Amino acid sequence: MSRRTFPVIPGFGLTLGYTLVYLSLLVLIPLGALFIYATQLTWAEFWAIVTSARVLAALKLSFGTALLAALLNGAIGTLLAWALVRYTFSGRTIIEAMIDLPFALPTAVAGIALTALYAPTGPIGQFATALGFKIAYTPLGITLALTFVTLPFVVRTLQPVLADIPREVEEAAACLGAKPLQVFRYVLLPALLPAWLTGFALAFARGVGEYGSVIFIAGNMPMKTEILPLLIMVQLDQYNYAGATAIGVLMLVVSFILLLLINMLQRRIARA
Amino acid sequence: MSSATLTASASNAARRGNAWGRRLLIGGAWLVFVLFLLLPLLIVVSQALQKGFAPFFAAIVEPDALAALRLTLLAVGISVPLNLVFGVAAAWCVSKYEFRGKSILVTLIDLPFSVSPVIAGLVYVLLFGAQGFFGPWLREHDIQIIFAVPGIVLATLFVTVPFVARELIPLMQEQGTTEEEAARLLGANGWQMFWHITLPNIKWGLIYGVVLCTARAMGEFGAVSVVSGHIRGYTNTLPLHVEILHNEYNHIAAFSVASLLLLMALFILLLKQWSESRINRLKASAGEE
């Protein structure tokens, strides 16, 4: 109704103008500068940088560990959301409040804390040492750090959806003879999947770009445990702006394509 | 037997079957909590206090640490109010009007969340750095942005742009425009309408967004690290100071400063919990009406 009539509420020009100017100055123009700077490179130069062995190794590591961490969060987050929404148990309030700790805690603090825990002599790392493997300074350590910093995403997107599914729907399915797994597969999963994918995509995007928590636990060995954002940092330290720009553009383009794919998958599920 | 009791017994049986599942899930939640959230927290404090309180306090009141604290507070103090005003303006135009390209605008507002913080720092280096687009001009006029305080503030601003807007947009969309329209019809001018109708309605959502924005501004690492140049006592924020101490193998000092940040994070969580419970209470009372 109010959408067709001329709005009686003032401020459209002011707020839209301010929003556009602020966003342009702070975000859009600077990001545009990245792409303009990249055009100073020829296509061959750009291609040579982004297909060099070190960049490809970092690309695989960054996207691989972010994907693993997002999947791990998909499982852990579903478990946490389920327990927090469906059950009342002692400690529930504390867990509920502490879920957001990874968002409130500076990533550098998370980084040194996780490194201390998972280092070969650390409280958890020593068990791994006894079993003959390492957690810190390996891709496994990077995955754990990413899982920590992106922990709240899946929980927080699933919780409201889960709370909105009436218990009666599941009970009706059970009364009609569905086994618990069938209830999950045919009743809960379709309702939860879009939100789950949103949380997954958020965690994945954050994980690909994450820097602070990872560099402490990664060990940062070229070709082995060097993530893409760190590689940009290394190029900048050597005043190789062209190299840093090319890697930055590569990262943005690959993330954009992957998020687009997740988005399309989500639409397809919503339509089905 | 009536169908009601039949249903009840069947669902009771289902619940009994679920008792084990319930225990398993709650146990799992506790395990995740202890492993992922509690242990990292405890190790920060225990490492900081391993030699008692004296070295802990010494690391915190040391001049470089205090300078880092001041810079962190400055970055928070500038970026949070600016992004607060932006958030209100953005949420206002997105939620109160219909216009073409709105969904694109919402996507653009969220853009900084899907850009790596290191890239956020990089773009400012490309603009204002020595070899950047405005580098020569800035040098002529003796203005330094990169490796100086303005760069740190800019980088912090970039990564915290969406927080307030993101909280307010769904809230204000849900509230609609009827109350504001009524105020206008009763003769309120734009500002009166905003102060007496809109602001009280969005107050808790606003506080929630500010809390999240503050947390990120305080803890930002990657973006700030790129533009900082790590000059002690001048362009070091608290998280960067933690990194330097850690790289120098000064573990007690690193974890002491980290504890300070942890304390600030826990305080922020408390504020968040409080504003969230107020929002839920408002929603519940709105639902009863």
XYZ file of C-alpha atoms in Angstrom:
561
model
C 0.000 0.000 0.000
C 2.540 2.535 1.094
C 4.840 1.385 -1.655
C 2.841 3.017 -4.451
C 1.777 6.282 -2.841
C 4.396 8.977 -2.473
C 5.849 8.346 0.989
C 4.801 10.752 3.732
C 7.960 9.817 5.626
C 10.704 12.317 4.861
C 14.401 11.689 4.400
C 14.581 9.401 1.371
C 16.987 11.583 -0.598
C 19.100 12.389 2.452
C 19.503 8.833 3.733
C 19.964 7.202 0.329
C 22.438 9.890 -0.710
C 24.413 9.582 2.506
C 24.430 5.779 2.288
C 25.679 5.809 -1.289
C 28.368 8.454 -0.720
C 29.677 6.813 2.463
C 29.693 3.340 0.945
C 31.362 4.571 -2.241
C 34.118 6.501 -0.492
C 34.939 3.824 2.033
C 34.279 0.519 0.241
C 33.375 0.707 -3.443
C 35.990 3.134 -4.765
C 38.853 1.493 -2.816
C 37.784 -1.962 -4.069
C 37.532 -0.517 -7.562
C 41.101 0.728 -7.167
C 42.179 -2.887 -6.692
C 40.772 -3.845 -10.089
C 42.108 -0.694 -11.787
C 45.536 -1.397 -10.361
C 45.283 -4.945 -11.685
C 44.732 -3.622 -15.237
C 48.292 -2.271 -15.159
C 49.339 -5.897 -15.486
C 49.076 -7.604 -18.849
C 46.955 -10.750 -18.978
C 50.110 -12.865 -19.354
C 51.711 -11.280 -16.289
C 48.548 -11.771 -14.247
C 48.262 -15.379 -15.363
C 51.914 -16.047 -14.539
C 51.435 -14.766 -10.989
C 48.204 -16.592 -10.194
C 49.380 -19.900 -11.659
C 52.762 -19.911 -9.954
C 53.279 -23.014 -7.808
C 53.375 -21.057 -4.536
C 50.109 -19.215 -5.239
C 48.340 -22.400 -6.349
C 49.479 -24.213 -3.200
C 48.195 -21.346 -1.038
C 44.941 -21.251 -3.013
C 44.357 -24.949 -2.460
C 45.215 -24.646 1.241
C 43.043 -21.581 1.878
C 39.948 -22.845 0.107
C 40.460 -26.437 1.263
C 40.823 -25.635 4.951
C 37.968 -23.093 4.810
C 35.746 -25.720 3.191
C 36.683 -28.339 5.785
C 36.146 -25.892 8.641
C 32.755 -24.863 7.249
C 31.742 -28.540 6.940
C 32.953 -29.278 10.470
C 30.942 -26.290 11.645
C 27.978 -27.597 9.735
C 28.073 -30.688 11.963
C 29.095 -29.041 15.253
C 26.780 -26.090 14.675
C 23.785 -28.337 13.981
C 24.495 -30.297 17.150
C 24.802 -27.128 19.258
C 21.729 -25.476 17.749
C 19.717 -28.643 18.282
C 20.751 -29.072 21.920
C 20.225 -25.384 22.715
C 16.782 -25.119 21.085
C 15.269 -28.498 21.956
C 16.574 -29.293 25.425
C 16.821 -27.573 28.761
C 19.863 -28.771 30.654
C 22.256 -27.422 33.237
C 24.756 -25.035 31.716
C 22.501 -24.234 28.761
C 22.466 -20.480 29.490
C 26.249 -20.328 29.765
C 26.807 -22.243 26.540
C 24.184 -20.095 24.807
C 25.952 -16.900 25.919
C 29.448 -18.182 25.130
C 28.653 -19.323 21.572
C 29.435 -15.803 20.365
C 32.850 -15.698 22.056
C 34.681 -16.248 18.738
C 33.026 -13.073 17.361
C 33.858 -11.005 20.441
C 37.402 -12.286 20.962
C 40.113 -10.573 18.886
C 41.398 -13.107 16.364
C 45.007 -12.602 17.452
C 44.064 -13.720 20.967
C 42.304 -16.757 19.530
C 45.398 -17.440 17.443
C 47.909 -17.495 20.288
C 45.497 -19.388 22.577
C 44.890 -22.156 20.038
C 48.605 -22.343 19.238
C 49.396 -22.795 22.934
C 46.734 -25.527 23.203
C 47.645 -27.482 20.082
C 51.429 -27.005 19.962
C 53.312 -30.338 20.238
C 53.927 -29.721 23.947
C 50.599 -28.019 24.670
C 47.778 -29.431 26.838
C 45.992 -30.998 23.842
C 48.872 -31.129 21.393
C 50.855 -33.518 23.584
C 48.212 -36.231 23.096
C 48.605 -35.844 19.350
C 52.394 -36.040 19.774
C 51.995 -39.259 21.757
C 49.882 -40.677 18.938
C 52.509 -39.630 16.429
C 50.982 -36.668 14.634
C 51.042 -32.887 14.822
C 48.133 -30.442 14.971
C 49.709 -26.996 15.179
C 51.855 -25.963 12.182
C 49.895 -28.282 9.860
C 46.738 -27.813 7.727
C 44.847 -29.553 10.548
C 45.769 -26.713 12.914
C 44.629 -24.145 10.343
C 41.309 -25.971 9.983
C 40.809 -25.957 13.768
C 41.566 -22.226 14.003
C 39.082 -21.505 11.204
C 36.500 -23.730 12.878
C 36.905 -21.707 16.064
C 36.529 -18.248 14.493
C 33.518 -19.286 12.386
C 31.800 -21.401 15.057
C 28.806 -19.071 15.671
C 27.644 -18.802 12.031
C 25.827 -22.125 11.591
C 24.473 -22.166 15.161
C 23.056 -18.678 14.898
C 21.414 -19.191 11.491
C 19.892 -22.564 12.471
C 18.546 -21.624 15.917
C 15.610 -19.400 14.860
C 14.557 -21.823 12.091
C 14.715 -24.807 14.402
C 12.705 -22.956 17.049
C 9.994 -22.228 14.473
C 9.408 -25.875 13.503
C 6.517 -27.073 15.681
C 7.215 -30.273 17.640
C 3.819 -31.570 16.492
C 5.093 -32.004 12.936
C 7.760 -34.463 14.044
C 5.370 -36.210 16.411
C 2.833 -36.576 13.631
C 5.490 -38.164 11.440
C 6.486 -40.499 14.263
C 2.843 -41.454 14.867
C 2.482 -42.283 11.193
C 5.305 -44.763 11.617
C 8.379 -42.811 10.557
C 11.629 -43.880 12.176
C 13.774 -41.118 13.771
C 16.124 -41.072 10.760
C 13.179 -40.810 8.398
C 11.774 -37.922 10.447
C 15.108 -36.212 10.138
C 15.472 -36.905 6.412
C 11.952 -36.027 5.286
C 10.690 -33.537 7.880
C 13.579 -31.643 9.422
C 16.220 -31.621 6.711
C 14.134 -29.831 4.048
C 13.175 -27.153 6.558
C 16.694 -26.663 7.876
C 18.756 -26.940 4.694
C 18.408 -23.346 3.367
C 19.443 -21.834 6.718
C 22.197 -24.430 7.069
C 23.576 -23.432 3.670
C 23.466 -19.742 4.634
C 25.481 -20.451 7.771
C 27.840 -22.665 5.799
C 28.414 -19.950 3.169
C 29.047 -17.275 5.808
C 31.536 -19.509 7.609
C 33.244 -20.441 4.364
C 33.596 -16.836 3.168
C 34.965 -15.733 6.518
C 37.335 -18.701 6.626
C 38.855 -18.007 3.213
C 39.770 -14.454 4.195
C 40.723 -15.089 7.811
C 44.213 -14.002 8.753
C 44.702 -13.154 12.441
C 43.866 -16.476 14.034
C 45.585 -18.565 11.370
C 49.071 -17.082 11.069
C 50.029 -18.063 14.617
C 49.034 -21.715 14.357
C 49.936 -22.216 10.676
C 53.708 -22.149 10.880
C 53.618 -20.312 7.527
C 55.862 -22.597 5.489
C 55.761 -21.678 1.786
C 54.061 -24.402 -0.313
C 52.931 -26.228 2.851
C 51.113 -24.072 5.410
C 51.002 -20.646 3.790
C 47.485 -19.230 3.318
C 46.512 -16.796 0.542
C 46.023 -13.704 2.752
C 49.507 -14.270 4.170
C 50.915 -14.508 0.671
C 49.419 -11.075 -0.079
C 51.130 -9.814 3.070
C 54.467 -11.295 1.973
C 54.193 -9.568 -1.435
C 53.407 -6.253 0.252
C 56.403 -6.580 2.575
C 58.567 -6.887 -0.547
C 56.807 -3.831 -2.076
C 55.538 -6.115 -4.847
C 52.210 -4.311 -5.249
C 51.477 -6.006 -8.585
C 51.833 -9.464 -7.071
C 49.670 -8.567 -4.062
C 47.010 -7.073 -6.349
C 46.900 -10.112 -8.637
C 46.480 -12.482 -5.674
C 43.836 -10.184 -4.176
C 41.843 -10.177 -7.414
C 42.177 -13.968 -7.672
C 40.831 -14.377 -4.130
C 37.868 -12.067 -4.710
C 36.938 -13.724 -8.006
C 37.136 -17.301 -6.701
C 35.172 -16.442 -3.524
C 32.575 -14.630 -5.594
C 32.070 -17.610 -7.918
C 31.789 -20.053 -5.009
C 29.288 -17.868 -3.131
C 27.285 -17.493 -6.328
C 27.178 -21.299 -6.682
C 26.020 -21.721 -3.076
C 23.384 -19.071 -3.666
C 22.101 -20.905 -6.760
C 22.011 -24.196 -4.875
C 20.017 -22.495 -2.136
C 17.452 -21.140 -4.617
C 17.068 -24.535 -6.198
C 16.399 -26.126 -2.789
C 13.946 -23.390 -1.864
C 12.049 -24.004 -5.115
C 11.960 -27.789 -4.734
C -9.006 -45.928 23.537
C -9.511 -42.447 22.145
C -7.309 -41.225 19.352
C -5.871 -38.558 21.689
C -4.431 -41.122 24.117
C -3.178 -43.200 21.218
C -1.264 -40.232 19.891
C 0.063 -39.442 23.347
C 1.367 -42.966 23.964
C 2.981 -43.115 20.554
C 4.747 -39.816 21.053
C 5.790 -40.911 24.557
C 7.373 -43.995 23.077
C 9.145 -41.814 20.554
C 10.405 -39.617 23.392
C 11.660 -42.601 25.397
C 13.521 -43.759 22.329
C 14.976 -40.291 22.102
C 16.253 -40.252 25.701
C 19.599 -41.697 24.617
C 19.777 -39.343 21.690
C 19.045 -36.494 24.054
C 21.882 -37.465 26.398
C 24.240 -37.876 23.463
C 23.402 -34.464 22.012
C 23.678 -32.625 25.325
C 26.967 -34.380 26.034
C 28.168 -33.402 22.579
C 27.211 -29.775 23.145
C 29.136 -29.759 26.431
C 32.151 -31.369 24.790
C 32.215 -28.749 22.017
C 31.798 -26.000 24.599
C 34.685 -27.212 26.751
C 37.036 -28.051 23.863
C 36.355 -25.081 21.614
C 35.308 -22.272 23.913
C 36.344 -22.896 27.499
C 39.868 -24.295 27.011
C 41.153 -21.445 24.787
C 39.832 -19.001 27.351
C 41.460 -20.789 30.274
C 44.816 -21.141 28.587
C 45.036 -17.390 27.947
C 44.522 -16.626 31.635
C 46.740 -19.448 32.916
C 49.621 -18.504 30.605
C 49.329 -14.862 31.619
C 49.392 -15.641 35.338
C 51.988 -18.446 35.312
C 54.467 -16.238 37.194
C 51.863 -14.455 39.305
C 50.260 -11.049 39.079
C 53.384 -8.840 39.071
C 54.604 -9.622 35.508
C 50.974 -9.568 34.350
C 50.448 -5.990 35.503
C 53.907 -4.952 34.351
C 53.073 -6.072 30.796
C 49.823 -4.137 30.804
C 51.052 -0.801 32.217
C 54.189 -0.789 30.081
C 54.245 2.418 27.904
C 54.013 0.587 24.534
C 51.032 -1.424 25.767
C 49.296 1.711 27.018
C 49.976 3.460 23.697
C 48.488 0.444 21.903
C 45.442 0.567 24.170
C 44.988 4.279 23.408
C 45.217 3.671 19.665
C 42.727 0.792 19.843
C 40.291 2.984 21.783
C 40.785 5.803 19.267
C 40.048 3.494 16.321
C 36.935 2.197 18.109
C 35.905 5.728 19.119
C 36.000 6.986 15.527
C 34.744 3.969 13.596
C 31.803 2.995 15.800
C 29.993 6.408 15.780
C 30.571 6.853 12.038
C 29.249 3.391 11.234
C 26.371 3.967 13.634
C 25.200 7.031 11.685
C 25.729 5.144 8.429
C 23.813 2.136 9.753
C 20.790 4.227 10.725
C 20.781 6.074 7.385
C 21.183 2.870 5.376
C 18.521 0.990 7.331
C 16.198 3.991 7.024
C 16.300 4.190 3.247
C 16.202 0.405 2.794
C 13.312 -0.259 5.195
C 11.035 2.762 4.751
C 10.925 3.110 0.972
C 10.650 1.018 -2.157
C 13.097 1.778 -4.943
C 14.817 0.075 -7.802
C 18.141 -1.590 -7.028
C 17.383 -2.008 -3.323
C 18.573 -5.600 -3.156
C 21.820 -4.589 -4.858
C 22.305 -1.875 -2.240
C 21.773 -4.403 0.574
C 24.335 -6.723 -1.026
C 26.823 -3.854 -1.316
C 26.346 -2.930 2.359
C 27.292 -6.514 3.285
C 30.264 -6.565 0.911
C 32.996 -5.915 3.531
C 31.978 -9.178 5.250
C 32.940 -11.269 2.248
C 36.205 -9.452 1.536
C 39.318 -10.675 3.311
C 40.552 -8.107 5.870
C 43.980 -8.307 4.261
C 42.441 -7.160 0.970
C 40.726 -4.313 2.868
C 44.149 -3.165 4.012
C 45.645 -3.747 0.567
C 43.164 -1.463 -1.242
C 44.118 1.471 1.002
C 47.795 0.814 0.387
C 47.082 0.917 -3.364
C 45.272 4.242 -2.921
C 47.410 6.043 -0.367
C 50.707 4.124 -0.186
C 54.025 5.451 -1.528
C 53.457 3.717 -4.897
C 49.683 4.184 -4.734
C 47.375 6.382 -6.822
C 47.501 9.333 -4.431
C 51.003 8.550 -3.087
C 52.925 11.317 -4.905
C 50.286 13.960 -4.117
C 50.198 12.999 -0.432
C 53.993 13.145 -0.220
C 54.032 16.641 -1.773
C 51.594 17.832 0.855
C 53.365 15.978 3.634
C 50.328 13.882 4.589
C 50.867 10.323 5.741
C 47.989 7.871 5.780
C 49.605 4.456 5.369
C 51.903 3.413 8.235
C 50.146 6.083 10.303
C 47.046 6.513 12.457
C 44.637 7.572 9.624
C 45.327 4.292 7.808
C 44.498 2.289 10.931
C 41.223 4.173 11.332
C 40.319 3.718 7.638
C 41.042 -0.020 7.734
C 38.963 -0.417 10.902
C 36.116 1.568 9.325
C 36.107 -0.669 6.242
C 35.758 -3.957 8.097
C 33.050 -2.662 10.477
C 30.795 -0.902 7.921
C 27.942 -3.479 7.842
C 27.412 -4.259 11.550
C 24.821 -1.659 12.622
C 23.001 -1.602 9.272
C 22.706 -5.393 9.280
C 21.037 -5.457 12.690
C 18.688 -2.558 11.939
C 17.452 -3.481 8.449
C 15.430 -6.601 9.406
C 14.201 -4.945 12.609
C 12.962 -1.812 10.857
C 11.453 -3.799 7.991
C 9.462 -5.786 10.518
C 8.220 -2.638 12.241
C 6.971 -1.134 8.982
C 6.033 2.494 8.466
C 2.598 2.887 10.088
C 3.766 4.513 13.332
C 5.898 7.040 11.472
C 3.048 7.798 9.077
C 0.710 8.387 12.011
C 3.235 10.761 13.579
C 3.508 12.676 10.324
C -0.267 12.922 9.946
C -0.492 14.265 13.505
C 1.869 17.052 12.479
C 5.282 15.880 13.666
C 8.215 17.078 11.579
C 10.898 14.703 10.379
C 13.183 15.031 13.385
C 10.348 14.812 15.929
C 9.170 11.641 14.217
C 12.683 10.187 14.305
C 13.432 11.046 17.941
C 10.046 10.158 19.441
C 8.900 7.243 17.282
C 11.698 5.555 15.362
C 14.589 5.795 17.801
C 12.727 4.319 20.820
C 11.553 1.483 18.569
C 15.010 0.569 17.288
C 16.986 1.412 20.452
C 17.903 -2.143 21.462
C 18.684 -3.296 17.964
C 20.905 -0.251 17.656
C 22.758 -1.082 20.866
C 23.153 -4.694 19.707
C 24.695 -3.548 16.429
C 27.001 -1.119 18.218
C 28.190 -3.877 20.558
C 29.061 -6.200 17.649
C 30.718 -3.313 15.787
C 32.805 -2.437 18.843
C 33.968 -6.021 19.254
C 35.186 -6.209 15.678
C 36.764 -2.738 15.712
C 38.639 -3.579 18.894
C 39.887 -6.938 17.659
C 40.563 -6.292 13.970
C 43.925 -7.684 12.988
C 44.477 -8.418 9.296
C 43.335 -5.112 7.797
C 45.104 -3.059 10.447
C 48.236 -5.167 10.169
C 48.628 -4.297 6.459
C 48.450 -0.528 6.943
C 50.149 -0.263 10.323
C 53.848 -0.716 9.619
C 54.134 -1.940 13.225
C 55.764 1.158 14.705
C 55.825 0.585 18.441
C 54.158 3.219 20.556
C 52.746 4.868 17.429
C 50.869 2.576 15.013
C 50.447 -0.505 17.156
C 46.966 -1.514 18.250
C 46.471 -3.978 21.125
C 46.047 -7.065 18.879
C 49.179 -6.081 16.917
C 51.028 -5.590 20.200
C 50.072 -9.159 21.152
C 51.573 -10.385 17.873
C 54.857 -8.535 18.398
C 55.243 -9.835 21.953
C 54.414 -13.362 20.791
C 56.975 -13.191 17.973
C 59.601 -12.063 20.508
C 58.846 -15.209 22.570
C 57.734 -12.918 25.386
C 54.917 -15.313 26.258
C 53.841 -13.955 29.605
C 53.552 -10.394 28.281
C 51.755 -11.570 25.113
C 49.197 -13.536 27.110
C 48.840 -10.721 29.670
C 47.853 -8.234 26.966
C 45.683 -10.979 25.443
C 43.933 -11.369 28.820
C 43.117 -7.685 28.784
C 41.522 -8.136 25.352
C 39.750 -11.266 26.599
C 38.307 -9.297 29.503
C 37.048 -6.661 27.081
C 35.544 -9.429 24.906
C 33.709 -10.969 27.872
C 32.355 -7.547 28.813
C 31.128 -7.132 25.228
C 29.439 -10.563 25.403
C 27.678 -9.452 28.574
C 26.430 -6.273 26.876
C 25.318 -8.323 23.891
C 23.401 -10.753 26.077
C 21.706 -7.838 27.826
C 20.633 -6.041 24.645
C 19.487 -9.344 23.144
C 17.268 -10.130 26.134
C 15.734 -6.653 25.872
C 14.992 -7.225 22.179
C 13.357 -10.578 22.962
C 11.286 -9.028 25.740
C 10.091 -6.302 23.354
C 9.211 -8.913 20.745
C 7.332 -11.006 23.330
C 5.318 -8.023 24.540
C 4.578 -7.027 20.949
C 3.351 -10.569 20.324
C 0.935 -10.412 23.281
C -0.773 -7.259 22.039
